[in-house]
Each structure stands twice: as C-alpha cells, then as structure tokens.
C-alpha cells in the first residue's frame, strides 16, 4: 500500500465498531433533497393522498429489497440487521407519523411533501423535548422518524438515493452521515472501514456497522474537509483515532496493531469454550442483556449462559396499541426457544412519562409529571393499570413452558409491590389452568426485583423475604444515590458508579441476598467493564449480565484473578473517600 502525499494529520471521533481499517478514503455523498411546497385546492386532496400512498408503497418495496439483499451477508449479520428493517416497514403502515401526514393533507391542504416534512419534524422535535435522562434513546427514536420521512420524500419527488457501488475495493468509506438503511447496503468484503462526520455510539447505524464487523469511527469532525480523494487513512475503531496521510512509522504501527488484534480476537474466541471462574476456582455466571431480538446471534457467539435482562419495552415501540397476549407470547417463546435451555430473565415493562410511546399513552398521567424519574414508572405504573401487567404476565407464563424463565420487577421500593404482583401471578396461573389446552411450566417462574434505588438496597433484608432473586441495576442506582442525572451536562460529572456510596449499596445488597439464600446479579453498565470485574466479585456479586460484546473480555478478567485478591480490593474500595481513589486502586491492580 503506497503512502500518499501530504502531511500526517490526526483526528478523533466516537469508536463504534472495533478494529483497524487501512485504505484510501473515498467520500459517498448523499444527493441534496429539494422540496417544493404548494397548497392544495379541494379537488386535489384525494389525488394527493393517492400520491402519498404510492410513495409509501415504493418505500415499503425498497426496504423489503434491502432485507432480501441481506441474504448476501454472513448469516449472523442477516439476523442482526433484518429486524431493524421490520421496524421501518411497520412505521410505513398506519403509524402515528403517517396518520399525521394524511391529516395535514386533508385538513391543512398541504401537499404531500410539505405534510411529510412538517409532521416528521414536529414528531421528532416532540420526542427530543421529552423530559428524562434517556437522551440517546430519544435521539434514536427521533432519527427513525426523520429517516422514514427522507425515504418517503425521495420517493415522492423521485430524487435518487445514495449509492456505494462506485467505491473501489478496500476503500475507507467517508460520509457526512450514514443512515441505517445506507449501512445495510454496504458489502463488508468491499470496504475497509467507515468514517462519518456525524453520529455517535448509540443508534441503529452503529449496531449495523458492528454487525457487519467493519471498523468504524463516527462523529469525526474535520476529516472530510482535510482528505483528498484517494488519500491513505488509518482508522482505529477501538480508540476513535483517525490518521490521515500516515507516515511510514504510523502505517507500520497500525499494521502491527492489526496483527495483535487478530491474535487477541482468536484468543477471546477460544474463551467461549472455557468456564468463567477465577484462578482459585470461584465460578461466576455471565449472562447477556437483550434489548432487541436481533441481538440474539451476538449472544450466542459471546458464550453467555442465558439472558440476565430481557428488556421487554421493544414490543411496545412503534405501535398504536399495546401488543396483545398472543403477540407477546409468540415473541417471548421465540427468544426462549433460541436460548435452547439457557435461562431467560424477563423484566416486565419499565416505562414512565419521561418517554413517549403511543401504545402506552392511555396509561400515563394526563398532566405531565414535574419529575418523571420519581413518578409513575416501572412496577408502579403496572400496578396502577392491572390489565397491562396481567397481559404481560399471562404471556410470560405461557411462554415459560418452552424453557427456564424468571420474571423481574423494575423500580421496586417496598415489599408490598412484590407481594401484590405475586398474588396477581398466582391468580393468572390458576386462570390459565382453568382455561385448559394451555401448556404451562411445572411451577411458577421465580419472581425477582431490580435493586435500583437506595430504598431497595436498604430494605434488602425485607425484600429478600418476598423475592426469589435480586438484580442490581447500577445505572439507576447511581443516579438515585448521587442525585445526578448522567444525561444532564451540569450533573454528569457527579454521576459515577465507582463512588464509594454506590459500592456500599452494592455490597449491602449482595450480603443480604447471600444471607437470605437467594441469587443476586448485577446488570447495569458497570458489569460490562473488565477492569471492574474483580471489584464486583469482592463486593459479593457472582452473576453478571451485560451486552454480549463485553462477555469475552469480562471472562478474561475473571480468569486472571483470585477471590482473596478481589475481597482485599473491595475492602480498600469501600474505605475510599471518592471515585477517584477507587479508580486509582483499580489502575494499581
């Protein structure tokens, strides 16, 4: 590979897909979209609605073709990406977006282009303006609305889409931004890596690039302006560094890192067949978090022994009404069957007024809550609306006949929330038996709770009398303990799960669970950090649940330590005065 002329320049962005990419940079621009708006006369309304329906049909046809193209990709990548296409296909049906567009045409006499542009932007801005800390989730949902609008607008105006067919073999793709549907068109064997000026670690585009196995750095400002077409570039999908016009020394170093990563990847792949245990034989259960079904192949590759946290919220997204019992049963059953006998822990709906989902709007307070994080969410919302909870529990009971299942309750603060839910579960069990013809598990699934508030941790001895297991959610536990919202810039610096106050609550919960003889897992972001694994073991946690990608490295960290050293580390961390001191202890290990 020849060096290109020009001075070496370095840039940084968000590392979203690991690996080293080396090749000539080639930009793939998106053709500008031109919209001409005009008002309609009364006789024009019906033909305009027909024109919109035609553009929607074309959009659905294109997305179905994208799904069919995925058959050319590796099987695991197909399974990860195809369900995302289903999300967009659903939104092109009688969704809130399309109903809003048609209303603007019919009542406002907007042309279809103006109606689509105005309605999609209004809905996207409304999503972004919702209160609550989940900025990444809100941005992802707003981007979904805008992406669908762009597709329909191009079909309404018959303007072309972006194409990658002209890129040379081994090129590094550079773009201002990359949409999920664009990423689905990339042939992994053709591209060495991806760089964009916009984007971040969250979102469907990042998921797709990881599924394709392409090194990628998003949100790297300045690269497109500085790079001449064909200039050599190195991108590091682990660190986020980009080197334009690399020197011979930089190129040699990148090639060496590429060889090291290939070697490390082979070593990590071998770990999937080895147990997760310390050098002195302490066994640790490593499970995976599941947010969307397309992540199942990743879990299978990771070596996870079951799903420690199945976030059931995805079933309620992009729907006008909550999914019925049969729909939920089928989805749970498919996931349980895919796990082939490994346990699946299903967390019932964890939602509140800080998130806007059309299917759940009838269940949320009519007046916006001044502080949604402290309001009607999680099990509080479900117990306020028993039919919503009963439908979900009934579906879980039916699906539990297909494999081992546990049921987990979010945002539990007091024991009464567990006992009330357990009585509902028993009632539904009896009802299903009377219904007849319904396959059921031999016994009721274990019922556990998320420990994600200081109240739950402090009340752990009482909660343990009524719960079958604990799962510590460090994301919310950190927020509530430190009164710091990680999504707000002014308080983000206070949000740190390594603060000794948070660690003491984790240790307290694990200690009380062990005394009560019930299992305790940790399923927050902290579980996925290999450098913290020894500390968590020392605090008493023996079950971790995390994103599938993190499991091999966490297992590697566990197999490199001993329990006595973990306990000694935890004792020092619990006596520390700050997260900075804890971090220094970890770095000294």
PDB file of N, CA and C in Angstrom, residues 50 55 67 92 199 213 269 274 285 328 353 365 387 389 424 451 487 530 550 583:
ATOM      1  N   UNK A  50     -53.492   9.767  -2.819  1.00  0.00           N
ATOM      2  CA  UNK A  50     -53.089   8.624  -3.648  1.00  0.00           C
ATOM      3  C   UNK A  50     -51.592   8.678  -3.948  1.00  0.00           C
ATOM      4  N   UNK A  55     -46.027   6.576  -2.820  1.00  0.00           N
ATOM      5  CA  UNK A  55     -44.670   6.747  -2.291  1.00  0.00           C
ATOM      6  C   UNK A  55     -44.434   5.821  -1.104  1.00  0.00           C
ATOM      7  N   UNK A  67     -33.959  -5.977   2.778  1.00  0.00           N
ATOM      8  CA  UNK A  67     -33.968  -7.211   3.569  1.00  0.00           C
ATOM      9  C   UNK A  67     -33.496  -8.391   2.730  1.00  0.00           C
ATOM     10  N   UNK A  92     -44.077   2.527   8.231  1.00  0.00           N
ATOM     11  CA  UNK A  92     -44.675   2.955   6.964  1.00  0.00           C
ATOM     12  C   UNK A  92     -46.129   2.513   6.842  1.00  0.00           C
ATOM     13  N   UNK A 199     -22.830  11.526  14.024  1.00  0.00           N
ATOM     14  CA  UNK A 199     -23.200  10.243  14.613  1.00  0.00           C
ATOM     15  C   UNK A 199     -22.427   9.953  15.880  1.00  0.00           C
ATOM     16  N   UNK A 213     -19.171  -6.098  11.162  1.00  0.00           N
ATOM     17  CA  UNK A 213     -17.771  -6.322  11.511  1.00  0.00           C
ATOM     18  C   UNK A 213     -16.822  -5.339  10.874  1.00  0.00           C
ATOM     19  N   UNK A 269     -11.989 -15.713  21.266  1.00  0.00           N
ATOM     20  CA  UNK A 269     -12.950 -16.681  20.726  1.00  0.00           C
ATOM     21  C   UNK A 269     -12.781 -18.037  21.398  1.00  0.00           C
ATOM     22  N   UNK A 274     -14.446 -21.929  27.528  1.00  0.00           N
ATOM     23  CA  UNK A 274     -13.896 -22.109  28.865  1.00  0.00           C
ATOM     24  C   UNK A 274     -14.841 -21.541  29.919  1.00  0.00           C
ATOM     25  N   UNK A 285     -21.306 -16.571  36.964  1.00  0.00           N
ATOM     26  CA  UNK A 285     -22.287 -16.738  35.887  1.00  0.00           C
ATOM     27  C   UNK A 285     -22.307 -15.475  35.031  1.00  0.00           C
ATOM     28  N   UNK A 328     -47.357 -11.130  22.449  1.00  0.00           N
ATOM     29  CA  UNK A 328     -46.274 -11.180  23.431  1.00  0.00           C
ATOM     30  C   UNK A 328     -45.810 -12.620  23.662  1.00  0.00           C
ATOM     31  N   UNK A 353     -43.530   8.439  32.267  1.00  0.00           N
ATOM     32  CA  UNK A 353     -43.944   9.599  31.482  1.00  0.00           C
ATOM     33  C   UNK A 353     -42.772  10.362  30.888  1.00  0.00           C
ATOM     34  N   UNK A 365     -50.070   9.584  33.107  1.00  0.00           N
ATOM     35  CA  UNK A 365     -50.839  10.724  33.627  1.00  0.00           C
ATOM     36  C   UNK A 365     -51.128  11.737  32.536  1.00  0.00           C
ATOM     37  N   UNK A 387     -54.644  -4.503  33.976  1.00  0.00           N
ATOM     38  CA  UNK A 387     -54.754  -5.220  32.696  1.00  0.00           C
ATOM     39  C   UNK A 387     -53.445  -5.231  31.910  1.00  0.00           C
ATOM     40  N   UNK A 389     -50.366  -5.161  33.138  1.00  0.00           N
ATOM     41  CA  UNK A 389     -49.480  -6.113  33.796  1.00  0.00           C
ATOM     42  C   UNK A 389     -49.960  -7.550  33.593  1.00  0.00           C
ATOM     43  N   UNK A 424     -51.093 -11.490  41.951  1.00  0.00           N
ATOM     44  CA  UNK A 424     -51.611 -11.410  40.576  1.00  0.00           C
ATOM     45  C   UNK A 424     -51.088 -12.584  39.758  1.00  0.00           C
ATOM     46  N   UNK A 451     -32.887  -4.015  42.037  1.00  0.00           N
ATOM     47  CA  UNK A 451     -32.456  -3.134  43.127  1.00  0.00           C
ATOM     48  C   UNK A 451     -31.786  -1.945  42.456  1.00  0.00           C
ATOM     49  N   UNK A 487     -27.500  12.229  32.003  1.00  0.00           N
ATOM     50  CA  UNK A 487     -27.828  12.862  30.734  1.00  0.00           C
ATOM     51  C   UNK A 487     -27.782  14.377  30.776  1.00  0.00           C
ATOM     52  N   UNK A 530     -14.402  -4.714  32.170  1.00  0.00           N
ATOM     53  CA  UNK A 530     -13.493  -5.752  32.683  1.00  0.00           C
ATOM     54  C   UNK A 530     -12.621  -5.287  33.830  1.00  0.00           C
ATOM     55  N   UNK A 550     -19.257  -7.594  25.487  1.00  0.00           N
ATOM     56  CA  UNK A 550     -18.359  -7.408  26.623  1.00  0.00           C
ATOM     57  C   UNK A 550     -17.998  -8.725  27.305  1.00  0.00           C
ATOM     58  N   UNK A 583     -10.793   4.482  41.505  1.00  0.00           N
ATOM     59  CA  UNK A 583     -10.222   4.292  40.176  1.00  0.00           C
ATOM     60  C   UNK A 583      -8.703   4.096  40.267  1.00  0.00           C
TER      61      UNK A 583
END
